[in-house]
Amino acid sequence: MNHTVNRRRQRLTCSFLVQDDQEFLAMQLYTTPALIKRRREVLVRSRRAGVDIHYVGTMPLFEGYRLHRGRTVDWVFVNGADDPLLLARDGLPIPLATLRRLHRLRQNGVAFDAIYLAHEIPRGALRAGAPLTREVLLPPPPASVQRLSATLGRVSGMLWGVAMAPLLLSGVLVGTLVSGVALPVVGTDPILFGAVVDPRRPLRVGDPAALFYLDHWAYNAYEDV
Amino acid sequence: MRRLTLNELLERAMAYEHWRAPLDPTLRRAALASGGSIGLALLAVWFLPDLAGLADTPFMLVLGTFYGDMLDWLGRHRALLLGSIGVSACAYLLLLTLTGGFRAGQPGRHWATFGVVAIGALNGCVLAVMAAVVLVNLVLVLLLAGCILVLLAGIGRVLYHHRR
C-alpha cells in the first residue's frame, strides 16, 4: 500500500518536474521520428531486461541544475555530470536494489546519453542561483552502520573499563575526552532519470531529449535492508 | 556538453548500505584515548632501560619483584614491542586521517577503529598495571614518610619536655 502511494507520488513529482516547465512543454514540438524510434527501443530493451522504466516527457538537455520550488519540499533537478555527490570521493549512495536494476539495464544494452537526478531537499535549503554543494544533498547515514558503530562503541567502553581497572582500583580517575560530531543530514529521496537524444545529432545543450524515469528511493526506507 | 552515462554512474555510485556513517561517540572517545595510550606505550618501551632501574631502588616497598619481572619480560621483547607498537601508531594515524579525526567512515573503518581501540586498551592495561604499582608504592612511601615525621615530632616533643 505504502509502495503504491510512494510510486504515485513519484510519478506526480516527475510530471511536476517536466510538465510544469513551459520550456519542456514546447520541446514536445521538436520530437523527431528518430527520437521516437529510439524511445521505443529503450522501452523494449528495458522490458526485455525485466526492469520497469517509463517515458516521462521530452525536455531540452541542460548542464548544471534547475531548482523547482514545491509546497512542502524543493527539488533540485541536476545533470549527473554536475551532481556534487557523484563528484565527491564517497560517490553517490544508491541502494543495492536500485544498483541491481541499473546493472540489468546495462547488461541488456540499454544505454542513455545522459543521466539526470532529482534530489528532494527541504524547502528553502537552496537559494536560486547559489552553487549546488554536497552538503545540501547529503543523505542520512545508513541505520545498520550506525547500529554496528553503537555496538562497537559499547564494547570499546567495556574494554577500556577493564584496561583501566588497575588504576581505578588504586584510586585514579580517568577523564573523558571530546564528544562526537554528527554528519549534517539534509537531502532525501532522489529520483533517477535517463535521457536519450536523436542518434543522428551530436549532444548539445538545448537539444530535445526523451526523458525516462529509471528508479527512485527513499533513504530512510532502505536503512534496514 | 558535459554528461554522465549509465556506465559512469555505476562506476561512481556506492551501495548505500555500505556508505559512511558517523562513528559512535563512545567509539570515538575510546579511539582518541587509544591514541594516547599507544603514544605512551611507545615512550615507555623506548625508555624501558631507565624504568627497569626503578625496580631495584628502595622506593619499591611492595610488588617490587613483580614490577621487576614484568619490566624484565618487556625488556627481553623490546624490539618486537617497539616494532608492533610502531606499526599500530602508523595504522592509528592513517585511520585518523581516513575517518576525519574518527568522525565518520564506512563499516570497514568502524571495525578498523574498534581494532585500534582493542590495541590501545591492551597497551593501556599494561601501562595501568605499571602505573598502579608505582602509585601504590608512592602512597606507601608518603604514608611511611608521614609516620616517620609524626614519630620524629613525638620523640622531639618528649625530649623537649624531658630537658625542661
Coordinates of C-alpha atoms in Angstrom, one line a residue:
Chain A
M1 CA 0.0 0.0 0.0
N2 CA 2.7 2.4 1.0
H3 CA 4.8 1.4 -2.0
T4 CA 1.8 2.2 -4.3
V5 CA 1.3 5.6 -2.7
N6 CA 5.0 6.3 -3.0
R7 CA 5.1 5.3 -6.7
R8 CA 2.1 7.6 -7.4
R9 CA 3.8 10.4 -5.6
Q10 CA 7.0 9.9 -7.6
R11 CA 5.0 9.9 -10.9
L12 CA 3.4 13.2 -9.8
T13 CA 6.8 14.6 -9.0
C14 CA 8.2 13.5 -12.4
S15 CA 5.2 15.3 -14.0
F16 CA 5.8 18.4 -11.9
L17 CA 9.5 18.5 -12.8
V18 CA 9.0 18.2 -16.5
Q19 CA 5.5 19.3 -17.5
D20 CA 5.2 22.4 -15.4
D21 CA 8.1 23.9 -17.2
Q22 CA 7.0 25.8 -20.3
E23 CA 10.3 25.2 -22.0
F24 CA 9.8 21.5 -21.6
L25 CA 6.3 21.6 -23.0
A26 CA 7.5 23.5 -26.0
M27 CA 10.1 20.7 -26.6
Q28 CA 7.3 18.2 -27.5
L29 CA 7.1 20.0 -30.8
Y30 CA 10.7 19.2 -31.6
T31 CA 10.5 15.5 -31.2
T32 CA 11.8 13.8 -34.3
P33 CA 10.8 10.4 -35.7
A34 CA 14.3 9.1 -35.0
L35 CA 14.0 10.2 -31.3
I36 CA 10.6 8.5 -31.1
K37 CA 12.1 5.3 -32.6
R38 CA 15.0 5.4 -30.0
R39 CA 12.5 6.0 -27.2
R40 CA 10.6 2.8 -28.2
E41 CA 13.8 0.8 -28.5
V42 CA 14.8 1.8 -24.9
L43 CA 11.4 0.8 -23.6
V44 CA 11.5 -2.6 -25.5
R45 CA 15.0 -3.4 -24.2
S46 CA 14.2 -2.4 -20.6
R47 CA 11.1 -4.7 -20.7
R48 CA 13.3 -7.5 -22.0
A49 CA 15.6 -6.8 -19.1
G50 CA 12.6 -7.1 -16.7
V51 CA 13.1 -3.5 -15.5
D52 CA 10.1 -1.3 -15.3
I53 CA 11.0 2.2 -16.6
H54 CA 8.7 4.7 -18.2
Y55 CA 8.9 7.7 -20.5
V56 CA 8.3 10.9 -18.7
G57 CA 8.5 13.5 -21.5
T58 CA 10.7 15.4 -23.8
M59 CA 13.0 18.0 -22.4
P60 CA 15.9 20.2 -23.5
L61 CA 19.3 18.9 -22.4
F62 CA 20.9 21.2 -19.8
E63 CA 24.0 21.4 -17.7
G64 CA 24.1 22.4 -14.1
Y65 CA 20.9 22.3 -12.1
R66 CA 17.3 23.6 -12.1
L67 CA 15.6 24.4 -8.8
H68 CA 11.8 23.6 -8.6
R69 CA 10.0 25.1 -5.6
G70 CA 7.3 22.9 -4.1
R71 CA 4.7 23.4 -1.4
T72 CA 6.4 21.3 1.2
V73 CA 9.8 20.5 -0.3
D74 CA 12.0 21.8 -3.1
W75 CA 13.5 19.7 -5.9
V76 CA 17.0 20.1 -7.4
F77 CA 16.9 18.7 -11.0
V78 CA 20.6 18.2 -11.9
N79 CA 22.7 16.9 -14.7
G80 CA 24.6 13.8 -13.4
A81 CA 27.9 15.3 -14.6
D82 CA 27.4 18.2 -12.2
D83 CA 26.0 16.4 -9.2
P84 CA 28.3 17.2 -6.3
L85 CA 27.6 13.8 -4.7
L86 CA 28.8 12.0 -7.8
L87 CA 31.9 14.2 -7.9
A88 CA 32.8 13.6 -4.2
R89 CA 35.2 10.9 -3.0
D90 CA 32.4 8.9 -1.4
G91 CA 30.3 8.9 -4.5
L92 CA 26.5 8.8 -4.8
P93 CA 24.9 6.3 -2.4
I94 CA 22.4 4.2 -4.2
P95 CA 20.5 1.3 -2.6
L96 CA 21.7 -2.2 -3.7
A97 CA 18.2 -3.0 -5.2
T98 CA 18.5 0.0 -7.5
L99 CA 22.1 -0.7 -8.4
R100 CA 21.0 -4.2 -9.4
R101 CA 18.2 -2.7 -11.7
L102 CA 20.7 -0.4 -13.3
H103 CA 23.2 -3.3 -13.9
R104 CA 20.4 -5.3 -15.5
L105 CA 19.6 -2.4 -17.9
R106 CA 23.3 -2.1 -18.8
Q107 CA 23.7 -5.8 -19.4
N108 CA 20.7 -5.7 -21.8
G109 CA 22.2 -2.9 -23.9
V110 CA 20.0 -0.1 -22.6
A111 CA 22.2 3.0 -23.0
F112 CA 21.4 6.6 -22.1
D113 CA 23.1 9.6 -23.5
A114 CA 22.9 11.4 -20.2
I115 CA 21.8 10.8 -16.6
Y116 CA 19.8 13.3 -14.6
L117 CA 18.9 13.2 -10.9
A118 CA 16.2 14.9 -9.0
H119 CA 17.0 15.4 -5.3
E120 CA 14.3 16.3 -2.8
I121 CA 15.6 18.9 -0.4
P122 CA 13.9 20.9 2.5
R123 CA 12.1 24.0 1.3
G124 CA 14.4 27.0 1.1
A125 CA 17.6 24.9 1.7
L126 CA 19.0 26.2 -1.6
R127 CA 18.7 29.7 -3.0
A128 CA 18.1 30.0 -6.7
G129 CA 21.4 30.6 -8.5
A130 CA 23.5 29.6 -5.5
P131 CA 26.2 26.9 -6.1
L132 CA 24.9 23.4 -5.5
T133 CA 27.0 21.9 -2.8
R134 CA 27.4 18.3 -1.5
E135 CA 26.1 19.4 2.0
V136 CA 22.7 20.3 0.6
L137 CA 22.2 16.8 -0.9
L138 CA 23.9 14.7 1.7
P139 CA 21.6 11.8 2.7
P140 CA 21.2 10.4 6.2
P141 CA 23.8 7.7 7.2
P142 CA 22.6 4.1 7.0
A143 CA 20.9 2.9 10.2
S144 CA 22.6 -0.5 10.0
V145 CA 26.1 1.0 10.2
Q146 CA 25.0 3.3 13.0
R147 CA 23.8 0.3 15.0
L148 CA 27.1 -1.5 14.3
S149 CA 29.0 1.6 15.5
A150 CA 26.9 1.8 18.7
T151 CA 27.6 -1.9 19.5
L152 CA 31.4 -1.4 18.8
G153 CA 31.2 1.7 21.0
R154 CA 29.7 -0.2 23.9
V155 CA 32.3 -3.0 23.7
S156 CA 35.1 -0.4 23.4
G157 CA 33.8 1.3 26.6
M158 CA 33.9 -2.0 28.4
L159 CA 37.4 -2.8 27.0
W160 CA 38.7 0.5 28.4
G161 CA 36.9 -0.1 31.7
V162 CA 38.7 -3.4 32.1
A163 CA 42.0 -1.9 30.9
M164 CA 41.8 0.9 33.4
A165 CA 40.7 -1.4 36.3
P166 CA 44.2 -1.5 37.9
L167 CA 44.3 2.3 38.0
L168 CA 40.7 2.7 39.1
L169 CA 41.4 0.2 41.9
S170 CA 44.4 2.3 43.0
G171 CA 42.1 5.3 43.1
V172 CA 42.9 7.2 40.0
L173 CA 40.1 8.6 37.9
V174 CA 40.1 8.6 34.2
G175 CA 38.5 11.6 32.5
T176 CA 36.6 11.6 29.3
L177 CA 37.6 13.2 26.0
V178 CA 35.8 15.3 23.4
S179 CA 32.3 14.5 22.2
G180 CA 31.4 13.1 18.7
V181 CA 30.2 15.3 15.9
A182 CA 27.3 14.1 13.7
L183 CA 27.2 14.5 10.0
P184 CA 24.9 17.1 8.5
V185 CA 21.8 15.5 7.1
V186 CA 19.7 17.4 4.6
G187 CA 18.8 15.7 1.3
T188 CA 16.4 12.8 0.9
D189 CA 14.6 10.7 -1.8
P190 CA 16.3 11.1 -5.1
I191 CA 14.8 10.2 -8.5
L192 CA 17.0 8.8 -11.3
F193 CA 16.4 9.7 -14.9
G194 CA 18.0 8.6 -18.2
A195 CA 17.9 10.8 -21.3
V196 CA 18.3 9.7 -24.9
V197 CA 18.6 12.0 -27.9
D198 CA 18.2 11.7 -31.7
P199 CA 21.1 9.4 -32.6
R200 CA 21.9 11.4 -35.8
R201 CA 22.7 14.6 -33.8
P202 CA 25.7 15.4 -31.5
L203 CA 24.8 16.0 -27.9
R204 CA 24.2 19.8 -27.3
V205 CA 22.7 21.9 -24.6
G206 CA 19.1 22.8 -25.5
D207 CA 18.6 19.8 -27.9
P208 CA 15.4 17.7 -27.2
A209 CA 15.9 14.5 -25.3
A210 CA 13.4 11.8 -24.3
L211 CA 13.5 11.5 -20.5
F212 CA 12.9 8.2 -18.7
Y213 CA 12.1 7.5 -15.1
L214 CA 14.6 4.8 -14.0
D215 CA 14.1 4.5 -10.3
H216 CA 13.6 6.4 -7.1
W217 CA 14.4 5.6 -3.5
A218 CA 13.8 6.9 0.0
Y219 CA 17.0 6.6 2.1
N220 CA 15.0 6.0 5.3
A221 CA 13.1 3.1 3.7
Y222 CA 16.4 1.4 2.8
E223 CA 18.1 1.8 6.2
D224 CA 17.1 -1.6 7.4
V225 CA 17.9 -3.5 4.2
Chain B
M1 CA 28.1 19.2 -23.4
R2 CA 29.0 17.7 -20.0
R3 CA 27.2 14.4 -19.4
L4 CA 27.2 11.3 -17.3
T5 CA 26.5 7.9 -18.8
L6 CA 25.0 4.9 -17.1
N7 CA 28.4 3.2 -17.1
E8 CA 30.0 6.2 -15.4
L9 CA 27.1 6.4 -12.9
L10 CA 27.6 2.7 -11.9
E11 CA 31.4 3.3 -11.6
R12 CA 30.9 6.3 -9.3
A13 CA 27.9 5.0 -7.3
M14 CA 28.3 3.3 -4.0
A15 CA 26.0 0.9 -2.2
Y16 CA 24.0 3.0 0.3
E17 CA 24.1 0.0 2.7
H18 CA 27.9 0.3 2.8
W19 CA 28.0 4.1 2.8
R20 CA 29.7 6.1 5.6
A21 CA 28.1 6.8 8.9
P22 CA 29.3 8.9 11.9
L23 CA 31.3 6.9 14.5
D24 CA 29.5 6.3 17.8
P25 CA 30.7 8.9 20.3
T26 CA 31.9 6.2 22.8
L27 CA 33.8 4.5 20.0
R28 CA 35.4 7.9 19.0
R29 CA 36.4 8.7 22.6
A30 CA 37.8 5.2 23.1
A31 CA 39.8 5.6 19.8
L32 CA 41.2 9.0 20.8
A33 CA 42.2 7.6 24.2
S34 CA 43.8 4.7 22.4
G35 CA 46.0 7.2 20.5
G36 CA 47.2 8.5 23.9
S37 CA 47.9 5.0 25.3
I38 CA 49.7 3.9 22.1
G39 CA 51.9 7.0 22.3
L40 CA 52.6 6.5 26.0
A41 CA 53.4 2.8 25.4
L42 CA 55.8 3.7 22.6
L43 CA 57.6 6.1 25.1
A44 CA 57.5 3.6 27.9
V45 CA 59.1 0.8 25.8
W46 CA 61.6 3.3 24.4
F47 CA 62.7 4.4 27.9
L48 CA 62.4 0.8 29.3
P49 CA 66.0 0.6 30.5
D50 CA 65.5 3.7 32.6
L51 CA 62.3 2.4 34.1
A52 CA 63.9 -1.0 34.9
G53 CA 66.3 0.7 37.2
L54 CA 63.4 1.8 39.4
A55 CA 62.6 -1.8 40.4
D56 CA 65.9 -2.1 42.3
T57 CA 65.5 1.1 44.3
P58 CA 64.3 1.2 47.9
F59 CA 61.3 3.2 46.6
M60 CA 59.6 -0.1 45.7
L61 CA 58.2 -1.2 49.1
V62 CA 55.7 -3.7 47.8
L63 CA 55.3 -5.6 44.4
G64 CA 58.9 -4.8 43.6
T65 CA 59.7 -8.3 42.4
F66 CA 56.5 -8.4 40.2
Y67 CA 57.4 -5.0 38.8
G68 CA 60.9 -6.1 38.1
D69 CA 59.8 -9.4 36.4
M70 CA 57.3 -7.5 34.3
L71 CA 59.9 -5.0 33.1
D72 CA 62.4 -7.8 32.6
W73 CA 59.9 -9.6 30.3
L74 CA 59.2 -6.4 28.4
G75 CA 62.9 -5.7 28.1
R76 CA 63.6 -9.1 26.6
H77 CA 60.9 -8.4 23.9
R78 CA 61.7 -4.7 23.5
A79 CA 62.5 -4.9 19.7
L80 CA 59.3 -6.8 19.0
L81 CA 57.2 -4.5 21.1
L82 CA 58.8 -1.4 19.6
G83 CA 58.0 -2.7 16.1
S84 CA 54.4 -3.7 16.8
I85 CA 53.6 -0.5 18.7
G86 CA 55.2 1.5 15.9
V87 CA 53.1 -0.3 13.3
S88 CA 50.0 0.3 15.5
A89 CA 50.9 4.0 15.7
C90 CA 51.1 4.3 11.9
A91 CA 47.8 2.4 11.4
Y92 CA 46.3 4.8 14.0
L93 CA 47.5 7.9 12.2
L94 CA 46.3 6.5 8.8
L95 CA 42.8 5.7 10.2
L96 CA 42.7 9.1 11.9
T97 CA 43.2 10.8 8.5
L98 CA 40.8 8.5 6.7
T99 CA 37.9 9.0 9.1
G100 CA 38.5 12.7 9.5
G101 CA 39.5 12.5 13.2
F102 CA 37.4 9.4 13.9
R103 CA 34.2 11.3 12.9
A104 CA 32.8 9.2 10.1
G105 CA 33.6 6.2 7.9
Q106 CA 32.3 3.2 6.0
P107 CA 31.5 0.0 8.0
G108 CA 35.1 -1.4 7.5
R109 CA 36.5 1.7 9.1
H110 CA 34.2 1.3 12.1
W111 CA 35.7 -2.2 12.5
A112 CA 39.2 -0.9 12.0
T113 CA 38.6 1.8 14.7
F114 CA 37.5 -1.0 17.0
G115 CA 40.7 -2.9 16.3
V116 CA 42.7 0.3 17.2
V117 CA 40.7 0.6 20.4
A118 CA 41.5 -3.0 21.3
I119 CA 45.2 -2.4 20.8
G120 CA 45.0 0.8 22.7
A121 CA 43.2 -0.8 25.6
L122 CA 45.8 -3.6 25.7
N123 CA 48.6 -1.0 25.9
G124 CA 46.6 1.0 28.4
C125 CA 46.1 -2.1 30.5
V126 CA 49.9 -2.8 30.7
L127 CA 50.6 0.9 31.4
A128 CA 47.8 1.0 34.0
V129 CA 49.4 -2.0 35.8
M130 CA 52.8 -0.3 35.8
A131 CA 51.3 3.0 36.9
A132 CA 49.2 1.3 39.7
V133 CA 52.3 -0.4 41.2
V134 CA 54.2 2.9 41.2
L135 CA 51.2 4.7 42.6
V136 CA 50.7 2.2 45.4
N137 CA 54.4 2.4 46.3
L138 CA 54.2 6.2 46.1
V139 CA 51.3 6.3 48.5
L140 CA 53.1 3.8 50.9
V141 CA 56.3 5.9 50.8
L142 CA 54.3 9.1 51.5
L143 CA 52.4 7.3 54.4
L144 CA 55.7 6.0 55.7
A145 CA 57.3 9.4 55.5
G146 CA 54.3 10.9 57.3
C147 CA 54.6 8.2 60.0
I148 CA 58.3 8.9 60.4
L149 CA 57.6 12.6 60.6
V150 CA 55.0 12.1 63.3
L151 CA 57.3 9.8 65.2
L152 CA 60.2 12.2 65.0
A153 CA 57.9 15.0 66.1
G154 CA 56.7 12.9 69.0
I155 CA 60.3 12.0 70.0
G156 CA 61.3 15.6 69.7
R157 CA 58.5 16.7 71.9
V158 CA 59.3 14.0 74.6
L159 CA 63.0 15.1 74.5
Y160 CA 62.0 18.7 74.8
H161 CA 59.8 18.1 77.8
H162 CA 62.4 15.8 79.4
R163 CA 65.1 18.6 79.1
R164 CA 62.8 21.2 80.7

